[in-house]
PDB file of C-alpha atoms in Angstrom:
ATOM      1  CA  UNK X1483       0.000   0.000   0.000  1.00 78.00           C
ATOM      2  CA  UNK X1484       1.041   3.399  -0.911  1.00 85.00           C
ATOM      3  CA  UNK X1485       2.380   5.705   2.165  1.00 91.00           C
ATOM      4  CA  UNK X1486       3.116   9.625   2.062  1.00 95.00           C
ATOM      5  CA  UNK X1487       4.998  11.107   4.861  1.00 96.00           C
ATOM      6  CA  UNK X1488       5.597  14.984   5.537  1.00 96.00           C
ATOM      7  CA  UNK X1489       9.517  15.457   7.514  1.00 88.00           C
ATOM      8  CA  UNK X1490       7.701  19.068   9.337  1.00 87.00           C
ATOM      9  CA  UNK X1491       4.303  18.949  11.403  1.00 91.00           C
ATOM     10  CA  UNK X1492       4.874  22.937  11.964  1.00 95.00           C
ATOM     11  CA  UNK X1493       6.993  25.266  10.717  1.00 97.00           C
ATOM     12  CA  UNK X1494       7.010  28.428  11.346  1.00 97.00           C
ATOM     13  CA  UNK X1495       8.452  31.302   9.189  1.00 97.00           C
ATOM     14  CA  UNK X1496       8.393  35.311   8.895  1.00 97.00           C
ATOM     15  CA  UNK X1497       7.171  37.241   6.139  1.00 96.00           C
ATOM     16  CA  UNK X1498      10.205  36.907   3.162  1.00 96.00           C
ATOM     17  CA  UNK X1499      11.503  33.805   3.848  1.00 97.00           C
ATOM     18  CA  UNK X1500      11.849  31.049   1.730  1.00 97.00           C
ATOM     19  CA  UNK X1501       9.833  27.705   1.833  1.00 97.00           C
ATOM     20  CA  UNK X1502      10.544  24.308   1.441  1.00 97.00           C
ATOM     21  CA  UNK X1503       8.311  21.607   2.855  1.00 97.00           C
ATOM     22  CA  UNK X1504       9.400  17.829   2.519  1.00 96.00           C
ATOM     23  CA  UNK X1505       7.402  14.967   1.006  1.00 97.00           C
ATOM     24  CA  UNK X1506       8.081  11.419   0.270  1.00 96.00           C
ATOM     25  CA  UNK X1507       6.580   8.324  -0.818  1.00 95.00           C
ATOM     26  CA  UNK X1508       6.280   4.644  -0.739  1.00 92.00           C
ATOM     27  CA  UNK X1509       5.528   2.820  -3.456  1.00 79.00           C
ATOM     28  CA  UNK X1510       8.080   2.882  -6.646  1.00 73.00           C
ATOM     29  CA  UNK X1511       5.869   2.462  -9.833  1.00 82.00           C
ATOM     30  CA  UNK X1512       4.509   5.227 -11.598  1.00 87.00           C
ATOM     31  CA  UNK X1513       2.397   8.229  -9.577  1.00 90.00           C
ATOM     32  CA  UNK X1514       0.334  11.346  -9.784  1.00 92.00           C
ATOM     33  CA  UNK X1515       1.849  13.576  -7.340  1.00 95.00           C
ATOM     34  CA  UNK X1516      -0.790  16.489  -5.311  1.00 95.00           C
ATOM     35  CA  UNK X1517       0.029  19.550  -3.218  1.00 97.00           C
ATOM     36  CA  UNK X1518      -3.267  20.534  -1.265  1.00 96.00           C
ATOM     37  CA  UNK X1519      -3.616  23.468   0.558  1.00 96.00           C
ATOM     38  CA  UNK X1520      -6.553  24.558   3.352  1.00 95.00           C
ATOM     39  CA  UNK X1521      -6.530  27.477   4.791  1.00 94.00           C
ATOM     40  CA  UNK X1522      -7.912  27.994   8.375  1.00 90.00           C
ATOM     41  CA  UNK X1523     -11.476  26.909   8.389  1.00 87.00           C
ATOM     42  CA  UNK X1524     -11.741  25.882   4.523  1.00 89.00           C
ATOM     43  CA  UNK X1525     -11.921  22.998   2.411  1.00 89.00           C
ATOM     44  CA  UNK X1526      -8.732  21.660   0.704  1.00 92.00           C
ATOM     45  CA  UNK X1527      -7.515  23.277  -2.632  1.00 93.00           C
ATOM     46  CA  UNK X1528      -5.191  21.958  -5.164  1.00 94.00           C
ATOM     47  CA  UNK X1529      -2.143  23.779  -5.344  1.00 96.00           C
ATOM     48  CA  UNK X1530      -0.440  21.929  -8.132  1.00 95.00           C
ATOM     49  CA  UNK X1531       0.067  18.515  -9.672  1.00 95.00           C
ATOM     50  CA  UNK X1532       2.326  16.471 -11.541  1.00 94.00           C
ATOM     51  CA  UNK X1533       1.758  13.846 -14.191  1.00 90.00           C
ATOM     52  CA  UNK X1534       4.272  12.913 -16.090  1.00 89.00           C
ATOM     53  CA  UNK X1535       7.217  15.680 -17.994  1.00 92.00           C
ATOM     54  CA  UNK X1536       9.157  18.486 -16.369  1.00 94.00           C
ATOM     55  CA  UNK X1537       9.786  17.481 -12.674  1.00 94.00           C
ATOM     56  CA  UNK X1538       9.631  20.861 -11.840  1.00 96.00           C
ATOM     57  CA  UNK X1539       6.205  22.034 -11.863  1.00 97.00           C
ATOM     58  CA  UNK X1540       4.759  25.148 -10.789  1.00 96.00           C
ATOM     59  CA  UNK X1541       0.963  26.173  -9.372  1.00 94.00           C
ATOM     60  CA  UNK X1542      -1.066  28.521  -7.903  1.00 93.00           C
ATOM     61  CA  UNK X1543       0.469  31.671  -5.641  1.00 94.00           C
ATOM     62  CA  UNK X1544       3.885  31.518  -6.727  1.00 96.00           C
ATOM     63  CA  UNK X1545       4.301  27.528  -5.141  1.00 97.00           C
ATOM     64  CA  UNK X1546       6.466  24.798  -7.254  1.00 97.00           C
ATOM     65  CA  UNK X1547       7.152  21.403  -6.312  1.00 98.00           C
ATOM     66  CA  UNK X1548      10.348  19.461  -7.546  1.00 96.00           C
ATOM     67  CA  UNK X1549       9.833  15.630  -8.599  1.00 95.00           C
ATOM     68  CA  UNK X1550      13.070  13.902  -8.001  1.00 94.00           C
ATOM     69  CA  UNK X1551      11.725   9.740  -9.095  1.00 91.00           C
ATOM     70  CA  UNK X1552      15.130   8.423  -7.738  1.00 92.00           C
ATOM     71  CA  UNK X1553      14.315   9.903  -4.267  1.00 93.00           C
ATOM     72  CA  UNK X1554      10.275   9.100  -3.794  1.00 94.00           C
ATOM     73  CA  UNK X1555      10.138  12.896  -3.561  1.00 95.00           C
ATOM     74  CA  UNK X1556       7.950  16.098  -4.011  1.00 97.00           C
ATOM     75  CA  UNK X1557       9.012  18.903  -2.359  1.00 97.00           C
ATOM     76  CA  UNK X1558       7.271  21.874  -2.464  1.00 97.00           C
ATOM     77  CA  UNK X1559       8.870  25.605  -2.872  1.00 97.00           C
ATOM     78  CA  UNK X1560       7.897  29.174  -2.318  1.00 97.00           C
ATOM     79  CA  UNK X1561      10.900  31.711  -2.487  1.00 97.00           C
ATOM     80  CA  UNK X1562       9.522  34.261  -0.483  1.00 97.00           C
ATOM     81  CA  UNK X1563       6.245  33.245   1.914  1.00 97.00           C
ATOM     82  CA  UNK X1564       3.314  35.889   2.580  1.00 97.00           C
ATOM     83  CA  UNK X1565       1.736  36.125   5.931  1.00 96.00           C
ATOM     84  CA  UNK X1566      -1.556  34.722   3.751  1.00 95.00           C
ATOM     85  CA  UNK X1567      -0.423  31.276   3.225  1.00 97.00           C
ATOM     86  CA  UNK X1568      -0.716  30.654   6.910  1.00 97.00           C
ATOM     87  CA  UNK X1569      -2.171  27.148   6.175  1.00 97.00           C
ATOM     88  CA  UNK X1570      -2.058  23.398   6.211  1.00 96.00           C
ATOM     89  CA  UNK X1571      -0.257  21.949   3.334  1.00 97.00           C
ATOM     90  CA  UNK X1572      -0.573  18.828   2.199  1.00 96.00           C
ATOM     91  CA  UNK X1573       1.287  15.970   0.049  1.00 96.00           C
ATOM     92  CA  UNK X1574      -1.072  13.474  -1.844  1.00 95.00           C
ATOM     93  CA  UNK X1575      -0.404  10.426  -4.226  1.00 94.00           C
ATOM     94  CA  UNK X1576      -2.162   8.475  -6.579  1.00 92.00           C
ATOM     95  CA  UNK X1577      -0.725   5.085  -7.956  1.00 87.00           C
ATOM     96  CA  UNK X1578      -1.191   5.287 -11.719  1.00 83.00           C
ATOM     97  CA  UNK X1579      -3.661   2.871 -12.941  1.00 80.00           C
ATOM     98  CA  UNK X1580      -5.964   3.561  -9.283  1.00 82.00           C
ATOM     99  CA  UNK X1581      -8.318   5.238  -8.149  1.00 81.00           C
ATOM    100  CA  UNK X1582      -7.726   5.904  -4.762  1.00 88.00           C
ATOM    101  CA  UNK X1583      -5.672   9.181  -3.539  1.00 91.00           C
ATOM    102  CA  UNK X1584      -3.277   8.603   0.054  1.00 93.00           C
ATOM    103  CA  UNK X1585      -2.610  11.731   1.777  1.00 94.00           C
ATOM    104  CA  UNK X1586       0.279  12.685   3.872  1.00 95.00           C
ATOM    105  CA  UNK X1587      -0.446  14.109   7.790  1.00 95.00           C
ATOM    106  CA  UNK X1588      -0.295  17.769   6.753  1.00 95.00           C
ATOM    107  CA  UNK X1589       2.259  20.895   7.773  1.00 96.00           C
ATOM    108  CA  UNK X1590       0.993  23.276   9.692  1.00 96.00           C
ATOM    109  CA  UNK X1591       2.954  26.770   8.296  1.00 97.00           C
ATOM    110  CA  UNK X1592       2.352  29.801  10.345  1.00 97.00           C
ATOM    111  CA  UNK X1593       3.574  33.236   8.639  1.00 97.00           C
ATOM    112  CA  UNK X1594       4.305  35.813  10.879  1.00 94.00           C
ATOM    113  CA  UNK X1595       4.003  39.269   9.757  1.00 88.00           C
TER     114      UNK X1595
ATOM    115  CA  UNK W 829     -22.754  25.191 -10.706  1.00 50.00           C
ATOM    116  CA  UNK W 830     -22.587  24.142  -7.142  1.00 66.00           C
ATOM    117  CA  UNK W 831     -19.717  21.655  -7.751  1.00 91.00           C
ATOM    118  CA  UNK W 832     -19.252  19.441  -4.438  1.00 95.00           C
ATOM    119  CA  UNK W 833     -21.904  20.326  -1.537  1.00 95.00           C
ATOM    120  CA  UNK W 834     -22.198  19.107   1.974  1.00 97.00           C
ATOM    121  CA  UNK W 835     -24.795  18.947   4.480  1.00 96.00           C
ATOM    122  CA  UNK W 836     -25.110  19.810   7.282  1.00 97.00           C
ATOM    123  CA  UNK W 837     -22.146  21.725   8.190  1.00 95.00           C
ATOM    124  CA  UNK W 838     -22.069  21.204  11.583  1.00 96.00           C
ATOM    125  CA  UNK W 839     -23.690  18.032  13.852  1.00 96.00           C
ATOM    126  CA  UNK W 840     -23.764  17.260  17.362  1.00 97.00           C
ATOM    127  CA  UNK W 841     -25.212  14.013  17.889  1.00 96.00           C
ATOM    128  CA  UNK W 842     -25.361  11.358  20.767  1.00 97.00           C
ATOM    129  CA  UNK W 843     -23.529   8.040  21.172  1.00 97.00           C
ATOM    130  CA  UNK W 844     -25.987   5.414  19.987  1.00 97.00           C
ATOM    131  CA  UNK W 845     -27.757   8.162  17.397  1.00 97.00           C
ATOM    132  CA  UNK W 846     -27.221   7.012  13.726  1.00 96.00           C
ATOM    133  CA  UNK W 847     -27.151   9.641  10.527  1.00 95.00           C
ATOM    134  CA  UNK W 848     -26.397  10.234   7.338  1.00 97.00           C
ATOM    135  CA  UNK W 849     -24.089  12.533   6.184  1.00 98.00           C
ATOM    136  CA  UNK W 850     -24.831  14.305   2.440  1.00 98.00           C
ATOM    137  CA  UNK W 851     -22.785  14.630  -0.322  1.00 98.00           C
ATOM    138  CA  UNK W 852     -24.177  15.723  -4.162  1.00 97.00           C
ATOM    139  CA  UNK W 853     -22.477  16.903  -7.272  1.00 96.00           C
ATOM    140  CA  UNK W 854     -23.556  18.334 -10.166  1.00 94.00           C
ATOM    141  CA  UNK W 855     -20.277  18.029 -12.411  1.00 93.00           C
ATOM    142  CA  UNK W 856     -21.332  14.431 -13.906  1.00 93.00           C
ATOM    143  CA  UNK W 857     -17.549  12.830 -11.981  1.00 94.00           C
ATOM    144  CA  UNK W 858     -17.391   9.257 -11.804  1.00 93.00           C
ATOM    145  CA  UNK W 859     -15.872   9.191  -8.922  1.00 94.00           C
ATOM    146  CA  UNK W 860     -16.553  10.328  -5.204  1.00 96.00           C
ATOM    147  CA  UNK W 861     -15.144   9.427  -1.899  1.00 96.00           C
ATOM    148  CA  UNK W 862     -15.393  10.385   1.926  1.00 98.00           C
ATOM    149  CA  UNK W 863     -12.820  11.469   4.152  1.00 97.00           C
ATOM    150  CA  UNK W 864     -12.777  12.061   7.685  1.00 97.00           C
ATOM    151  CA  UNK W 865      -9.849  14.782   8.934  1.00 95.00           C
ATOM    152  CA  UNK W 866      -8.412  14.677  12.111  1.00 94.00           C
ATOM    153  CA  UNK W 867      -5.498  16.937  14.070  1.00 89.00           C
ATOM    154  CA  UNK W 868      -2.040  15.000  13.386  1.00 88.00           C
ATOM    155  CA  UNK W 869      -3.970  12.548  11.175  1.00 90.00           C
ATOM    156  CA  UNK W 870      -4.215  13.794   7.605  1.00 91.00           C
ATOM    157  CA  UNK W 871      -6.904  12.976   5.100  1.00 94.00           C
ATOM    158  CA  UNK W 872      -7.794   9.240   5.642  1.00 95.00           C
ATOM    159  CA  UNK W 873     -10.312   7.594   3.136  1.00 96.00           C
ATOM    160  CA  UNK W 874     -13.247   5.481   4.509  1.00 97.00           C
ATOM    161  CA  UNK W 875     -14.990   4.507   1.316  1.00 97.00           C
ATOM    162  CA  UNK W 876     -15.340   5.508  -2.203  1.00 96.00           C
ATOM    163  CA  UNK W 877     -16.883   4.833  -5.127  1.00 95.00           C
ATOM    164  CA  UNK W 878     -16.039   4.643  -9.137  1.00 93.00           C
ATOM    165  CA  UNK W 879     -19.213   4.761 -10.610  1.00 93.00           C
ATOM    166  CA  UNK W 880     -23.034   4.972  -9.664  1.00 93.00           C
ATOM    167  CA  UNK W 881     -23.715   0.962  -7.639  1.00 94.00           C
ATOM    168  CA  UNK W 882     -19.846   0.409  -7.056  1.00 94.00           C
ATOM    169  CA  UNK W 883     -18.529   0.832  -3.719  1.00 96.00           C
ATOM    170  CA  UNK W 884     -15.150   0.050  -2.328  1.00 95.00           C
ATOM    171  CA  UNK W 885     -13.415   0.403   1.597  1.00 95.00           C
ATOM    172  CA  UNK W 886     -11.179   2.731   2.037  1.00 94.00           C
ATOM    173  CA  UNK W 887      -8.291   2.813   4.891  1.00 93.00           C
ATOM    174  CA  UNK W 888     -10.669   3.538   7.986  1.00 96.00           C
ATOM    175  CA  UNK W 889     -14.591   2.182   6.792  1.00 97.00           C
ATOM    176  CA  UNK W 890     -15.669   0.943  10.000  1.00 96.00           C
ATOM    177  CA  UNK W 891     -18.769   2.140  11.629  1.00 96.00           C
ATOM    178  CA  UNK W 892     -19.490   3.659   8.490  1.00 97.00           C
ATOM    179  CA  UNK W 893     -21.902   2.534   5.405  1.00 97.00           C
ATOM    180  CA  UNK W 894     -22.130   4.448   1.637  1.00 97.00           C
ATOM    181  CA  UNK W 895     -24.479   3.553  -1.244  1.00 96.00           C
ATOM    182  CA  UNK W 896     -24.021   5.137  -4.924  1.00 97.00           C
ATOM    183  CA  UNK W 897     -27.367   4.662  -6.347  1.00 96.00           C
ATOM    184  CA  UNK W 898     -27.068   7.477  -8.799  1.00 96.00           C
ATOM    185  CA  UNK W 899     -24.111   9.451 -10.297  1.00 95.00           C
ATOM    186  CA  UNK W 900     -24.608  12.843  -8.053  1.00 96.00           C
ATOM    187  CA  UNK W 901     -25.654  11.566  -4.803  1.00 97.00           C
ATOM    188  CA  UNK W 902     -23.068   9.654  -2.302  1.00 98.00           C
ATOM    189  CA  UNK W 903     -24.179   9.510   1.099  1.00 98.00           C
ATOM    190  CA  UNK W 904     -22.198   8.674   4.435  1.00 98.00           C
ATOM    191  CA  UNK W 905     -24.124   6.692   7.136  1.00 98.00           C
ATOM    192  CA  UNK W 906     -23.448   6.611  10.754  1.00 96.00           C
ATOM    193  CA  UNK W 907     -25.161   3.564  12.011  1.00 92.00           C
ATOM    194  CA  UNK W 908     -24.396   3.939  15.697  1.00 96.00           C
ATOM    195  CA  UNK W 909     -22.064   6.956  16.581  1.00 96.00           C
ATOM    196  CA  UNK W 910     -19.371   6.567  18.713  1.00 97.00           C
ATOM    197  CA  UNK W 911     -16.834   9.743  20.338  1.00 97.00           C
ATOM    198  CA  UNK W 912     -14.398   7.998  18.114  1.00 96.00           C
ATOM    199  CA  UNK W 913     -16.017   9.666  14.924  1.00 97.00           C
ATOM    200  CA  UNK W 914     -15.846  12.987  16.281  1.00 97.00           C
ATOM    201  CA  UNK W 915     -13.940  14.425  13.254  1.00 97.00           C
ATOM    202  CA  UNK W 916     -14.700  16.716   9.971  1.00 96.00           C
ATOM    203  CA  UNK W 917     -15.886  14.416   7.261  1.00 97.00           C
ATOM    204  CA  UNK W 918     -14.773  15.599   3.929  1.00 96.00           C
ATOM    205  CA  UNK W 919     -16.545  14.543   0.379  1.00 97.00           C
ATOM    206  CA  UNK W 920     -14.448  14.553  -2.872  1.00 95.00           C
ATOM    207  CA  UNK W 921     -15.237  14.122  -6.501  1.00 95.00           C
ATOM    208  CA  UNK W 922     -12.968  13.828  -9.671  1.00 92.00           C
ATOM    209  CA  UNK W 923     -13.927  12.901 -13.451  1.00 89.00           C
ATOM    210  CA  UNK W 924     -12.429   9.511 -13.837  1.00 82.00           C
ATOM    211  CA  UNK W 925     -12.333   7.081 -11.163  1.00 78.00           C
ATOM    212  CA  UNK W 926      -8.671   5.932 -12.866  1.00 78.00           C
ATOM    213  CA  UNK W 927      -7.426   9.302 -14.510  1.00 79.00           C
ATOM    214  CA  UNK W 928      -4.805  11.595 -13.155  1.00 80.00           C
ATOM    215  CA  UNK W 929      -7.101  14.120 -12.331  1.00 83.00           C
ATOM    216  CA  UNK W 930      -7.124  15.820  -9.386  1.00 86.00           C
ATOM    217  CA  UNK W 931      -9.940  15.529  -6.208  1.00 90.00           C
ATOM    218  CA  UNK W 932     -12.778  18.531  -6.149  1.00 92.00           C
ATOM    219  CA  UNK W 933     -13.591  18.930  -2.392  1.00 94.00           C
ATOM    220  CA  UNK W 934     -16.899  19.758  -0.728  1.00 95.00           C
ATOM    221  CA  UNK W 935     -17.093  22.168   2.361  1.00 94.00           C
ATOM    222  CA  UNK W 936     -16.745  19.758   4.561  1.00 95.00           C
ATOM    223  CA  UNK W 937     -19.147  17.950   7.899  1.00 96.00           C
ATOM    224  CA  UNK W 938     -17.757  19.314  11.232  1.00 96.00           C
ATOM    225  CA  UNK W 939     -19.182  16.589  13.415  1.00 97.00           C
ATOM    226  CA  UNK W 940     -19.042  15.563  17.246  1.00 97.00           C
ATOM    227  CA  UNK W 941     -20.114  13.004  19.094  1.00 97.00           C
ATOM    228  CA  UNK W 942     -20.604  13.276  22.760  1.00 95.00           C
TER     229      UNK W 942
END
């Protein structure tokens, strides 16, 4: 069975500073990868997404997320945080070829102004 | 276009009371599938389905029941609550039950059990 896990359960960071939040995976055939994000009180929104091409993909609100297949990774990026994406991130994969989607146990990223 | 919608938003009910949580969409997507979300925990999936009569467990499906009897409607049932199911229950939806597309998610079920 697929498993996700997230390194950080908080991080914390002021306004500027650059983001990277770890995620890696189990299983070693061929994935969808899934950055989610909720903020405070919301339902979960998709960030961005990889398929298949350029391992470096970029999404919504200036995020990007690295696929690196030789380490079961996708990390995700922001070079300079805003106090507004004080949120809950979280990693998701999808075995190619299923249906179902396994989720990682969220970061919690506070922003300080 | 309403896309995912729960109801009710918010449920107290009492150990031993049974109900069913709501979940409709209006985007035609093959697929749907319940999550419950708890601190620490993640996203874990209790069932899911790939197409109106199919039904499948998911990582955490007991004390829980779901019946897909038509393509917009996939309702969560609560036979017997217990505290243990005090979580938010989340709905999602994508196109293709074995596409790469990503999950649409409803509002979400903020329910407690006391």
């Amino acid at each position: 069975a697929q498993s996700v896990s997230q390194h950080n359960h908080h991080v914390i960071l002021s306004e500027a500073a650059s983001l990277e939040l770890g995620c890696n995976y189990s299983y070693g055939g061929t994935v969808n990868l899934f950055w989610y994000v909720q903020y405070p009180g919301q339902h979960l929104q998709l960030l961005l997404k990889y398929f298949s091409g350029d391992p470096l993909v970029k999404g919504i609100k200036g995020f990007e997320a690295e696929f690196i297949k030789s380490k079961f990774s996708f990390n995700l990026r922001k070079p300079s945080v805003q106090w507004s994406d004080t949120a809950e991130y979280f990693c998701a994969v999808k075995n190619s070829g299923y249906s179902t989607l396994t989720f990682g146990k969220g970061t919690m990223l506070l922003v300080s102004p | 276009n309403a896309g995912v919608t729960q109801t009710p938003k918010f449920q107290v009910l009492k150990t031993g009371q049974s109900m069913t949580l709501q979940c409709a969409q209006d985007m035609n997507h093959e697929y749907m599938s319940w999550y419950r979300q708890d601190p620490g925990m993640g996203l874990r999936l209790i069932h899911y389905s790939v197409g109106a009569g199919i039904t499948d467990q998911g990582e955490v499906p007991n004390g829980y029941n779901v019946s897909r009897s038509t393509t917009e409607d996939f309702p969560l049932r609560l036979l017997s609550a217990a505290p243990s199911q005090t979580s938010v229950y989340f709905c999602a939806t994508s196109p293709y039950s074995y596409s790469n597309q990503p999950q649409h998610f409803g509002d979400g079920t903020r329910l407690s059990i006391l």
